[in-house]
């Protein structure tokens, strides 16, 4: 793993998104998706989608979503050939560092109770388990929190 960085997706990323993320979509549909991601908001709240890059190679993505004025969550996705190499951890660290610079003070994560890898990752990043509940999709989840 070289220097991992985050950046917004561009039109040049169409091939990697088609290959690893949305193979069933046309270029026009992917461009619409990029426009939504790069709009900076979703349902009236701050939202950003970043490419996780190792040098010039896009290895995954991470989203940041504002819950309220100071709480944010991040959702990582590492593409199949790049998994189990530390990119999820690096991408989340960079996303939460960025969120802290944007003024967010608390990170929140809902993690399925059977997702041991994500639980370990979030605990490694300093998250603390707050509660257990059933989410709106009917899945048992833990809520994790971390001060940024």
mmCIF file with all atom_site columns, N, CA and C in Angstrom, residues 110-113 131-143:
data_model
loop_
_atom_site.group_PDB
_atom_site.id
_atom_site.type_symbol
_atom_site.label_atom_id
_atom_site.label_alt_id
_atom_site.label_comp_id
_atom_site.label_asym_id
_atom_site.label_entity_id
_atom_site.label_seq_id
_atom_site.pdbx_PDB_ins_code
_atom_site.Cartn_x
_atom_site.Cartn_y
_atom_site.Cartn_z
_atom_site.occupancy
_atom_site.B_iso_or_equiv
_atom_site.pdbx_formal_charge
_atom_site.auth_seq_id
_atom_site.auth_comp_id
_atom_site.auth_asym_id
_atom_site.auth_atom_id
_atom_site.pdbx_PDB_model_num
ATOM 1  N N  . UNK A 1 110 ? -23.668 2.573  12.437 1.00 0.00 ? 110 UNK A N  1
ATOM 2  C CA . UNK A 1 110 ? -24.555 1.447  12.696 1.00 0.00 ? 110 UNK A CA 1
ATOM 3  C C  . UNK A 1 110 ? -23.949 0.242  12.010 1.00 0.00 ? 110 UNK A C  1
ATOM 4  N N  . UNK A 1 111 ? -23.676 -0.790 12.786 1.00 0.00 ? 111 UNK A N  1
ATOM 5  C CA . UNK A 1 111 ? -23.000 -1.968 12.250 1.00 0.00 ? 111 UNK A CA 1
ATOM 6  C C  . UNK A 1 111 ? -23.823 -3.199 12.598 1.00 0.00 ? 111 UNK A C  1
ATOM 7  N N  . UNK A 1 112 ? -24.088 -4.017 11.595 1.00 0.00 ? 112 UNK A N  1
ATOM 8  C CA . UNK A 1 112 ? -24.831 -5.258 11.868 1.00 0.00 ? 112 UNK A CA 1
ATOM 9  C C  . UNK A 1 112 ? -24.089 -6.075 12.916 1.00 0.00 ? 112 UNK A C  1
ATOM 10 N N  . UNK A 1 113 ? -24.858 -6.668 13.822 1.00 0.00 ? 113 UNK A N  1
ATOM 11 C CA . UNK A 1 113 ? -24.248 -7.410 14.935 1.00 0.00 ? 113 UNK A CA 1
ATOM 12 C C  . UNK A 1 113 ? -23.443 -8.610 14.458 1.00 0.00 ? 113 UNK A C  1
ATOM 13 N N  . UNK A 1 131 ? -25.195 1.187  21.802 1.00 0.00 ? 131 UNK A N  1
ATOM 14 C CA . UNK A 1 131 ? -26.480 0.499  21.991 1.00 0.00 ? 131 UNK A CA 1
ATOM 15 C C  . UNK A 1 131 ? -26.650 -0.589 20.930 1.00 0.00 ? 131 UNK A C  1
ATOM 16 N N  . UNK A 1 132 ? -27.693 -1.386 21.125 1.00 0.00 ? 132 UNK A N  1
ATOM 17 C CA . UNK A 1 132 ? -28.079 -2.406 20.154 1.00 0.00 ? 132 UNK A CA 1
ATOM 18 C C  . UNK A 1 132 ? -29.555 -2.199 19.848 1.00 0.00 ? 132 UNK A C  1
ATOM 19 N N  . UNK A 1 133 ? -29.923 -2.353 18.576 1.00 0.00 ? 133 UNK A N  1
ATOM 20 C CA . UNK A 1 133 ? -31.311 -2.140 18.184 1.00 0.00 ? 133 UNK A CA 1
ATOM 21 C C  . UNK A 1 133 ? -31.588 -2.860 16.876 1.00 0.00 ? 133 UNK A C  1
ATOM 22 N N  . UNK A 1 134 ? -32.835 -2.829 16.464 1.00 0.00 ? 134 UNK A N  1
ATOM 23 C CA . UNK A 1 134 ? -33.225 -3.310 15.150 1.00 0.00 ? 134 UNK A CA 1
ATOM 24 C C  . UNK A 1 134 ? -33.418 -2.086 14.269 1.00 0.00 ? 134 UNK A C  1
ATOM 25 N N  . UNK A 1 135 ? -32.702 -2.025 13.148 1.00 0.00 ? 135 UNK A N  1
ATOM 26 C CA . UNK A 1 135 ? -32.814 -0.850 12.282 1.00 0.00 ? 135 UNK A CA 1
ATOM 27 C C  . UNK A 1 135 ? -34.070 -0.940 11.418 1.00 0.00 ? 135 UNK A C  1
ATOM 28 N N  . UNK A 1 136 ? -34.305 0.075  10.609 1.00 0.00 ? 136 UNK A N  1
ATOM 29 C CA . UNK A 1 136 ? -35.536 0.124  9.814  1.00 0.00 ? 136 UNK A CA 1
ATOM 30 C C  . UNK A 1 136 ? -35.605 -0.959 8.740  1.00 0.00 ? 136 UNK A C  1
ATOM 31 N N  . UNK A 1 137 ? -34.481 -1.592 8.446  1.00 0.00 ? 137 UNK A N  1
ATOM 32 C CA . UNK A 1 137 ? -34.467 -2.706 7.490  1.00 0.00 ? 137 UNK A CA 1
ATOM 33 C C  . UNK A 1 137 ? -34.677 -4.049 8.172  1.00 0.00 ? 137 UNK A C  1
ATOM 34 N N  . UNK A 1 138 ? -34.851 -4.025 9.493  1.00 0.00 ? 138 UNK A N  1
ATOM 35 C CA . UNK A 1 138 ? -35.090 -5.248 10.244 1.00 0.00 ? 138 UNK A CA 1
ATOM 36 C C  . UNK A 1 138 ? -33.838 -5.979 10.681 1.00 0.00 ? 138 UNK A C  1
ATOM 37 N N  . UNK A 1 139 ? -32.671 -5.345 10.543 1.00 0.00 ? 139 UNK A N  1
ATOM 38 C CA . UNK A 1 139 ? -31.410 -5.963 10.945 1.00 0.00 ? 139 UNK A CA 1
ATOM 39 C C  . UNK A 1 139 ? -31.038 -5.556 12.363 1.00 0.00 ? 139 UNK A C  1
ATOM 40 N N  . UNK A 1 140 ? -30.480 -6.508 13.120 1.00 0.00 ? 140 UNK A N  1
ATOM 41 C CA . UNK A 1 140 ? -29.941 -6.175 14.436 1.00 0.00 ? 140 UNK A CA 1
ATOM 42 C C  . UNK A 1 140 ? -28.615 -5.456 14.220 1.00 0.00 ? 140 UNK A C  1
ATOM 43 N N  . UNK A 1 141 ? -28.462 -4.290 14.841 1.00 0.00 ? 141 UNK A N  1
ATOM 44 C CA . UNK A 1 141 ? -27.262 -3.475 14.667 1.00 0.00 ? 141 UNK A CA 1
ATOM 45 C C  . UNK A 1 141 ? -26.787 -2.938 16.016 1.00 0.00 ? 141 UNK A C  1
ATOM 46 N N  . UNK A 1 142 ? -25.499 -2.676 16.059 1.00 0.00 ? 142 UNK A N  1
ATOM 47 C CA . UNK A 1 142 ? -24.914 -1.927 17.171 1.00 0.00 ? 142 UNK A CA 1
ATOM 48 C C  . UNK A 1 142 ? -24.742 -0.490 16.694 1.00 0.00 ? 142 UNK A C  1
ATOM 49 N N  . UNK A 1 143 ? -24.937 0.451  17.585 1.00 0.00 ? 143 UNK A N  1
ATOM 50 C CA . UNK A 1 143 ? -24.598 1.841  17.312 1.00 0.00 ? 143 UNK A CA 1
ATOM 51 C C  . UNK A 1 143 ? -23.266 2.110  17.995 1.00 0.00 ? 143 UNK A C  1
#
